[in-house]
Amino acid sequence: MLTTKNFIPTTYSQTIEQGSFQWSAPSNIALVKYWGKKDNQIPANPSVSFTLNNCKTVTKLAFAKKENQDTFSFDLLFEGKPKEDFKPKIQKFLERIEIYLPFLKEYHFTIDTQNTFPHSSGIASSASGMAALAMNFMSLEKELNPEMTEAYFYQKASLLARLGSGSACRSIKGQVVVWGNQANIKGSSDLYGAEFPNAIHENFKNYQDTILLVDKGEKQVSSTVGHDLMHDHPYAERRFAQAHENLDKLTTIFESGNLEEFIKVVESEALTLHAMMMTSMPYFILMKPNTLQIINTIWKFRNETKIPVCFTLDAGANVHVLYPGNVSKKVLQFIKDELVDFCQNGQYICDEIGNGSIQLV
């Protein structure tokens, strides 16, 4: 089994003075939720996600050797303009990953990043953003170590992304990614996200995710704080066990194509995530009244039409509407007719299951 020591390089065979890379990395939506973590961004329970396709971050990394190699040196641009308030997060990320990329202080970096989805849309960009940055850093390391294998490249990129934002490790590959040790899933690891290795039924190959933007404001409680509140949570141990159980159930469901059972697990996981928030100390609620309106409307529609549409939630008020591609027309009509009114400014984003990070330059 790989440990963190496997990802610490000794020497490099090549040198490079300057250059640039550009990668895109998508967001992802967890089906079994990760909530609660140990030291060094290790998850308290395993999770599994659909990698998305349209909601992504595009990041260009330019680098040049510098004389003073005592400190990290970087400029950060968001959509072409300096973004000073995000620099502390990048600084912390570089400090965390330096042991794995010992060349970081040798270069000045210009990080130019943009999202394909609206800024402050209420969609977390930390997963896609950190994944895209990790892919760029790994491209640089591959220049220094051309003998690196493809498997190592992607595993290490996921490990680095995890140190920036836990769920970012699930944005490196697609289409279904598991993160966290799970006994019956070969290759699963706490250290990085891995492509789900078991059989996946055709029912799940073209899954759609329409994201309803209920509240685009900043959350009153950050995910980092929420994760920390699981340390003394009265229901934490049972929740962690439940995640393992639900991942086992999904493994069977993915193989059988049972949409009814899929819906039960996914919706239960979403509500459990928010139940953990409501029962922590201090307690908090990230759902909004319109979130509940949407959930109830989806339940009513599904009950009346028998169309296999369901919802999931991240740590926020927005609702991800999940459904197979073959019912897209009916579900999108339903969204326009009955759900758009609950969205802020009527905004929603159509997405679908995707294949992970892509090198652009």
Coordinates of C-alpha atoms in Angstrom, one line a residue, residues 16-354:
I16 CA 14.0 23.7 -16.9
E17 CA 14.4 27.5 -16.7
Q18 CA 11.0 28.7 -17.6
G19 CA 7.8 27.8 -19.3
S20 CA 4.0 27.5 -18.9
F21 CA 1.2 24.9 -18.8
Q22 CA -2.6 25.2 -18.8
W23 CA -5.1 22.7 -17.5
S24 CA -8.8 22.6 -16.9
A25 CA -10.3 20.7 -14.0
P26 CA -14.0 20.1 -13.3
S27 CA -16.1 20.4 -10.2
N28 CA -17.6 17.2 -8.8
I29 CA -20.7 16.3 -6.9
A30 CA -20.5 13.7 -4.0
L31 CA -23.1 11.0 -3.9
V32 CA -21.7 9.6 -0.6
K33 CA -20.6 12.7 1.3
Y34 CA -17.3 13.4 3.0
W35 CA -17.9 15.4 6.2
G36 CA -15.3 15.4 8.9
K37 CA -11.6 15.0 8.5
K38 CA -8.4 14.0 10.4
D39 CA -5.0 15.8 10.2
N40 CA -3.5 16.6 6.8
Q41 CA -6.9 16.5 5.0
I42 CA -7.4 12.8 5.6
P43 CA -11.2 12.0 5.3
A44 CA -13.0 10.6 8.3
N45 CA -15.1 8.5 6.0
P46 CA -14.9 7.5 2.3
S47 CA -16.9 9.3 -0.4
V48 CA -17.8 8.7 -4.1
S49 CA -18.6 11.4 -6.6
F50 CA -19.7 12.1 -10.2
T51 CA -17.1 14.2 -12.0
L52 CA -18.8 17.0 -13.7
N53 CA -18.1 18.3 -17.3
N54 CA -19.2 21.9 -17.7
C55 CA -18.5 23.6 -14.3
K56 CA -14.7 23.8 -14.4
T57 CA -11.7 26.0 -13.6
V58 CA -9.1 26.8 -16.3
T59 CA -5.7 27.6 -14.9
K60 CA -2.5 28.7 -16.6
L61 CA 0.7 28.4 -14.7
A62 CA 3.8 30.3 -16.0
F63 CA 7.1 29.8 -14.2
A64 CA 10.6 31.2 -14.3
K65 CA 13.7 30.4 -12.3
K66 CA 14.6 33.1 -9.7
E67 CA 17.7 34.0 -7.7
N68 CA 16.2 34.2 -4.1
Q69 CA 15.1 30.7 -3.3
D70 CA 14.3 31.2 0.3
T71 CA 10.6 32.0 -0.1
F72 CA 7.6 31.2 -2.3
S73 CA 7.0 33.7 -5.0
F74 CA 3.8 34.0 -7.0
D75 CA 1.3 36.4 -8.6
L76 CA -2.3 35.4 -8.7
L77 CA -4.7 36.5 -11.4
F78 CA -8.4 35.7 -11.4
E79 CA -10.0 36.3 -14.8
G80 CA -7.0 38.4 -15.7
K81 CA -7.0 40.7 -12.7
P82 CA -4.9 40.5 -9.5
K83 CA -6.8 38.6 -6.7
E84 CA -5.0 39.5 -3.5
D85 CA -7.6 38.0 -1.1
F86 CA -7.1 34.5 -2.5
K87 CA -3.3 34.6 -2.1
P88 CA -3.2 33.4 1.6
K89 CA -4.9 30.2 0.5
I90 CA -2.4 29.6 -2.2
Q91 CA 0.5 30.4 0.2
K92 CA -0.9 27.8 2.7
F93 CA -1.3 25.3 -0.2
L94 CA 2.4 25.7 -1.3
E95 CA 3.5 25.3 2.3
R96 CA 1.6 22.0 2.6
I97 CA 2.9 20.5 -0.7
E98 CA 6.5 21.7 -0.6
I99 CA 7.7 18.4 0.8
Y100 CA 6.3 16.7 -2.3
L101 CA 7.5 19.3 -4.8
P102 CA 10.9 20.5 -3.4
F103 CA 11.5 22.8 -6.4
L104 CA 8.7 25.2 -5.6
K105 CA 10.9 27.9 -4.1
E106 CA 13.2 27.9 -7.1
Y107 CA 10.6 29.5 -9.4
H108 CA 8.4 32.6 -9.5
F109 CA 4.9 31.5 -10.6
T110 CA 2.2 33.4 -12.3
I111 CA -1.2 31.7 -11.7
D112 CA -3.9 32.9 -14.0
T113 CA -7.2 31.2 -13.3
Q114 CA -10.9 31.5 -14.4
N115 CA -14.1 29.6 -13.9
T116 CA -16.5 28.6 -16.7
F117 CA -19.4 29.1 -14.2
P118 CA -20.4 32.5 -12.8
H119 CA -18.2 33.8 -10.0
S120 CA -20.0 33.7 -6.6
S121 CA -22.7 31.5 -8.1
G122 CA -22.8 29.5 -5.0
I123 CA -20.8 26.6 -6.7
A124 CA -17.7 25.8 -4.7
S125 CA -14.7 26.5 -7.0
S126 CA -12.1 25.3 -4.5
A127 CA -12.3 21.7 -5.8
S128 CA -11.9 22.5 -9.4
G129 CA -9.4 25.4 -8.7
M130 CA -7.0 23.3 -6.6
A131 CA -7.3 20.3 -8.9
A132 CA -6.3 22.5 -11.9
L133 CA -3.4 24.0 -10.0
A134 CA -2.2 20.6 -8.9
M135 CA -2.3 19.3 -12.5
N136 CA -0.1 22.2 -13.6
F137 CA 2.5 21.6 -10.8
M138 CA 2.6 18.0 -11.8
S139 CA 3.2 18.9 -15.5
L140 CA 6.3 20.9 -14.3
E141 CA 7.5 18.0 -12.2
K142 CA 7.1 15.6 -15.1
E143 CA 9.5 17.9 -17.1
L144 CA 12.0 17.5 -14.3
N145 CA 11.4 13.7 -14.1
P146 CA 10.3 12.5 -17.6
E147 CA 10.5 8.8 -16.4
M148 CA 7.4 9.4 -14.2
T149 CA 4.6 6.9 -15.0
E150 CA 1.1 8.1 -15.9
A151 CA -0.5 6.3 -12.9
Y152 CA 2.0 8.0 -10.5
F153 CA 1.3 11.4 -12.2
Y154 CA -2.4 11.2 -11.6
Q155 CA -2.2 9.7 -8.1
K156 CA 0.2 12.4 -7.0
A157 CA -1.8 15.2 -8.6
S158 CA -4.8 14.0 -6.6
L159 CA -2.8 13.8 -3.4
L160 CA -1.6 17.4 -4.0
A161 CA -5.1 18.7 -4.8
R162 CA -6.4 17.1 -1.6
L163 CA -4.0 19.2 0.4
G164 CA -5.5 22.3 -1.1
S165 CA -9.2 21.2 -0.7
G166 CA -10.3 17.8 0.3
S167 CA -12.9 17.2 -2.4
A168 CA -10.4 18.5 -5.1
C169 CA -8.8 15.1 -5.1
R170 CA -12.0 13.8 -6.8
S171 CA -11.7 16.3 -9.6
I172 CA -8.6 14.9 -11.3
K173 CA -10.2 11.9 -13.0
G174 CA -13.7 10.8 -14.1
Q175 CA -16.4 9.7 -14.3
V176 CA -17.0 8.1 -10.9
V177 CA -14.3 8.7 -8.3
V178 CA -13.9 7.2 -4.8
W179 CA -11.8 8.7 -2.1
G180 CA -11.1 7.0 1.2
N181 CA -10.2 3.5 2.2
Q182 CA -13.1 1.1 1.5
A183 CA -12.4 -2.6 2.0
N184 CA -14.2 -4.0 -1.1
I185 CA -13.0 -1.2 -3.5
K186 CA -9.6 -2.1 -4.9
G187 CA -7.2 0.8 -5.1
S188 CA -9.2 3.1 -2.8
S189 CA -7.1 5.3 -0.6
D190 CA -7.3 8.0 2.0
L191 CA -4.4 9.8 0.2
Y192 CA -6.0 10.4 -3.2
G193 CA -9.1 9.9 -5.3
A194 CA -9.2 6.9 -7.6
E195 CA -11.4 6.0 -10.5
F196 CA -14.2 3.7 -9.3
P197 CA -12.8 0.3 -10.5
N198 CA -16.0 -1.9 -10.4
A199 CA -18.7 -2.3 -13.1
I200 CA -21.0 0.6 -13.8
H201 CA -24.3 0.0 -15.5
E202 CA -25.3 1.9 -18.7
N203 CA -28.0 3.7 -16.6
F204 CA -25.3 5.8 -15.0
K205 CA -23.1 6.4 -18.1
N206 CA -24.8 9.6 -19.2
Y207 CA -26.1 11.1 -16.0
Q208 CA -27.2 14.7 -15.9
D209 CA -26.8 17.3 -13.1
T210 CA -28.8 20.5 -13.3
I211 CA -27.6 22.8 -10.5
L212 CA -30.3 25.1 -9.2
L213 CA -28.8 28.3 -7.8
V214 CA -30.9 28.9 -4.8
D215 CA -28.5 31.2 -2.9
K216 CA -25.4 32.8 -4.4
G217 CA -24.3 34.5 -1.2
E218 CA -21.3 33.4 0.9
K219 CA -22.2 30.6 3.4
Q220 CA -22.4 31.8 7.0
V221 CA -20.4 28.7 8.1
S222 CA -17.5 27.6 5.9
S223 CA -17.0 23.9 5.1
T224 CA -13.7 23.9 7.0
V225 CA -15.5 25.0 10.2
G226 CA -18.2 22.4 9.5
H227 CA -15.7 19.6 9.1
D228 CA -14.0 20.5 12.4
L229 CA -17.4 20.4 14.2
M230 CA -17.5 16.6 13.5
H231 CA -14.7 16.0 16.1
D232 CA -17.0 16.3 19.1
H233 CA -20.2 15.5 17.2
P234 CA -22.6 13.2 19.2
Y235 CA -23.5 11.2 16.0
A236 CA -20.1 11.2 14.3
E237 CA -19.2 7.6 14.7
R238 CA -22.5 6.3 13.4
R239 CA -22.4 8.7 10.5
F240 CA -18.9 7.5 9.5
A241 CA -20.1 3.9 9.6
Q242 CA -23.2 4.8 7.6
A243 CA -21.0 6.3 4.8
H244 CA -19.1 2.9 4.5
E245 CA -22.5 1.1 4.4
N246 CA -23.9 3.4 1.7
L247 CA -20.7 3.1 -0.4
D248 CA -21.2 -0.7 -0.3
K249 CA -24.8 -0.2 -1.4
L250 CA -23.8 2.1 -4.2
T251 CA -21.2 -0.4 -5.4
T252 CA -24.0 -3.0 -5.9
I253 CA -26.3 -0.3 -7.4
F254 CA -23.8 0.8 -9.9
E255 CA -23.5 -2.7 -11.2
S256 CA -27.2 -3.5 -11.2
G257 CA -28.4 -0.2 -12.6
N258 CA -31.2 0.0 -9.9
L259 CA -32.3 3.7 -10.1
E260 CA -34.8 3.3 -7.3
E261 CA -32.2 2.2 -4.8
F262 CA -29.7 4.8 -6.2
I263 CA -32.2 7.6 -5.4
K264 CA -32.7 6.3 -1.8
V265 CA -29.0 6.3 -1.1
V266 CA -28.2 9.7 -2.7
E267 CA -31.1 11.6 -1.2
S268 CA -30.5 10.1 2.2
E269 CA -26.8 11.0 2.1
A270 CA -27.7 14.6 1.2
L271 CA -30.2 15.0 4.1
T272 CA -27.7 13.2 6.5
L273 CA -25.0 15.8 5.6
H274 CA -27.3 18.6 6.6
A275 CA -28.6 16.7 9.6
M276 CA -24.9 16.7 10.8
M277 CA -24.8 20.5 10.5
M278 CA -28.1 20.9 12.4
T279 CA -27.0 18.7 15.3
S280 CA -23.4 20.0 15.8
M281 CA -22.5 22.4 18.5
P282 CA -22.7 25.2 17.5
Y283 CA -25.5 24.1 15.1
F284 CA -26.2 25.8 11.8
I285 CA -28.5 25.5 8.8
L286 CA -27.3 26.0 5.2
M287 CA -30.5 25.1 3.5
K288 CA -32.9 27.9 2.6
P289 CA -36.7 27.8 2.5
N290 CA -36.5 27.5 -1.3
T291 CA -34.2 24.5 -1.0
L292 CA -37.0 22.7 0.9
Q293 CA -39.6 23.9 -1.7
I294 CA -37.5 22.3 -4.5
I295 CA -37.0 19.0 -2.6
N296 CA -40.8 18.7 -2.0
T297 CA -41.6 19.6 -5.6
I298 CA -39.1 17.0 -6.9
W299 CA -40.7 14.3 -4.6
K300 CA -44.2 15.2 -5.8
F301 CA -43.1 15.1 -9.5
R302 CA -41.3 11.8 -9.1
N303 CA -44.2 10.2 -7.3
E304 CA -46.7 11.3 -10.0
T305 CA -44.6 10.6 -13.1
K306 CA -42.4 7.7 -11.9
I307 CA -39.5 9.5 -13.7
P308 CA -36.2 8.7 -11.8
V309 CA -35.1 12.2 -10.9
C310 CA -33.6 13.0 -7.5
F311 CA -31.7 15.7 -5.7
T312 CA -28.5 16.0 -3.8
L313 CA -27.0 18.9 -1.8
D314 CA -23.5 20.1 -1.1
A315 CA -22.7 22.1 2.0
G316 CA -24.9 24.9 0.9
A317 CA -28.4 25.9 -0.3
N318 CA -28.1 25.0 -4.0
V319 CA -29.8 21.8 -5.2
H320 CA -28.2 19.4 -7.7
V321 CA -31.0 17.7 -9.7
L322 CA -29.7 14.3 -10.9
Y323 CA -31.3 12.2 -13.6
P324 CA -30.4 9.8 -16.5
G325 CA -29.8 11.2 -19.9
N326 CA -32.7 9.4 -21.4
V327 CA -35.3 11.5 -19.4
S328 CA -33.5 14.9 -20.0
K329 CA -36.3 16.4 -22.1
K330 CA -39.0 15.8 -19.5
V331 CA -36.9 16.7 -16.5
L332 CA -35.7 20.0 -18.1
Q333 CA -39.3 20.9 -18.9
F334 CA -40.2 20.2 -15.3
I335 CA -37.3 22.4 -14.0
K336 CA -38.5 25.3 -16.3
D337 CA -42.1 24.9 -15.3
E338 CA -41.9 24.3 -11.6
L339 CA -38.4 24.8 -10.1
V340 CA -36.9 27.9 -11.8
D341 CA -39.0 30.2 -9.6
F342 CA -37.2 29.0 -6.5
C343 CA -33.8 29.9 -8.0
Q344 CA -32.1 33.3 -7.4
N345 CA -32.7 35.4 -10.5
G346 CA -34.1 32.2 -12.1
Q347 CA -30.5 30.9 -12.6
Y348 CA -29.5 27.3 -13.1
I349 CA -26.6 25.5 -14.8
C350 CA -27.0 22.3 -16.9
D351 CA -24.1 19.9 -16.4
E352 CA -23.4 16.2 -16.9
I353 CA -21.0 13.5 -15.9
G354 CA -17.5 14.2 -17.3

